[in-house]
Amino acid sequence: MNEFIVEKKRVLTPQQQVVGVLGISLDELINAIRENRDGQYDHLFKPQTQEATA
């Protein structure tokens, strides 16, 4: 009979998941969102209404 060896999957931290998906660290991602160069992350911010800014 065939035997299957099953090893428990290693649990990745949020930091490791971000690096695995995006190729940059979580800190770099946060800084890039804060800088928002060329409006790359504009879709993440809600537009402010005129009443809220006054």
PDB file of C-alpha atoms in Angstrom, residues 3-41:
ATOM      1  CA  GLU A   3       1.823   5.676   2.490  1.00  0.00           C
ATOM      2  CA  PHE A   4       1.278   9.401   2.648  1.00  0.00           C
ATOM      3  CA  ILE A   5       3.465  11.437   4.926  1.00  0.00           C
ATOM      4  CA  VAL A   6       1.620  14.512   6.100  1.00  0.00           C
ATOM      5  CA  GLU A   7       3.519  17.295   7.779  1.00  0.00           C
ATOM      6  CA  LYS A   8       1.809  20.119   9.574  1.00  0.00           C
ATOM      7  CA  LYS A   9       1.781  23.256   7.534  1.00  0.00           C
ATOM      8  CA  ARG A  10       3.958  26.031   8.885  1.00  0.00           C
ATOM      9  CA  VAL A  11       1.886  28.994  10.051  1.00  0.00           C
ATOM     10  CA  LEU A  12       3.075  32.232   8.484  1.00  0.00           C
ATOM     11  CA  THR A  13       3.081  35.511  10.355  1.00  0.00           C
ATOM     12  CA  PRO A  14       1.296  38.515   8.823  1.00  0.00           C
ATOM     13  CA  GLN A  15       4.738  39.959   8.006  1.00  0.00           C
ATOM     14  CA  GLN A  16       5.708  36.808   6.094  1.00  0.00           C
ATOM     15  CA  GLN A  17       2.372  36.739   4.262  1.00  0.00           C
ATOM     16  CA  VAL A  18       2.764  40.325   3.029  1.00  0.00           C
ATOM     17  CA  VAL A  19       6.317  39.684   1.821  1.00  0.00           C
ATOM     18  CA  GLY A  20       5.179  36.482   0.097  1.00  0.00           C
ATOM     19  CA  VAL A  21       2.314  38.169  -1.735  1.00  0.00           C
ATOM     20  CA  LEU A  22       3.655  41.653  -2.449  1.00  0.00           C
ATOM     21  CA  GLY A  23       7.408  41.173  -2.290  1.00  0.00           C
ATOM     22  CA  ILE A  24       7.854  44.046   0.169  1.00  0.00           C
ATOM     23  CA  SER A  25       7.738  44.152   3.943  1.00  0.00           C
ATOM     24  CA  LEU A  26       4.713  45.317   5.892  1.00  0.00           C
ATOM     25  CA  ASP A  27       6.583  48.438   7.039  1.00  0.00           C
ATOM     26  CA  GLU A  28       7.462  49.315   3.442  1.00  0.00           C
ATOM     27  CA  LEU A  29       3.821  48.830   2.415  1.00  0.00           C
ATOM     28  CA  ILE A  30       2.587  51.127   5.191  1.00  0.00           C
ATOM     29  CA  ASN A  31       5.126  53.794   4.259  1.00  0.00           C
ATOM     30  CA  ALA A  32       4.194  53.532   0.578  1.00  0.00           C
ATOM     31  CA  ILE A  33       0.495  53.987   1.443  1.00  0.00           C
ATOM     32  CA  ARG A  34       1.277  57.005   3.633  1.00  0.00           C
ATOM     33  CA  GLU A  35       3.412  58.620   0.909  1.00  0.00           C
ATOM     34  CA  ASN A  36       0.858  57.751  -1.804  1.00  0.00           C
ATOM     35  CA  ARG A  37       3.180  58.740  -4.616  1.00  0.00           C
ATOM     36  CA  ASP A  38       1.447  59.493  -7.928  1.00  0.00           C
ATOM     37  CA  GLY A  39      -1.916  58.697  -6.322  1.00  0.00           C
ATOM     38  CA  GLN A  40      -1.205  54.963  -6.453  1.00  0.00           C
ATOM     39  CA  TYR A  41      -3.294  54.308  -3.332  1.00  0.00           C
TER      40      TYR A  41
END
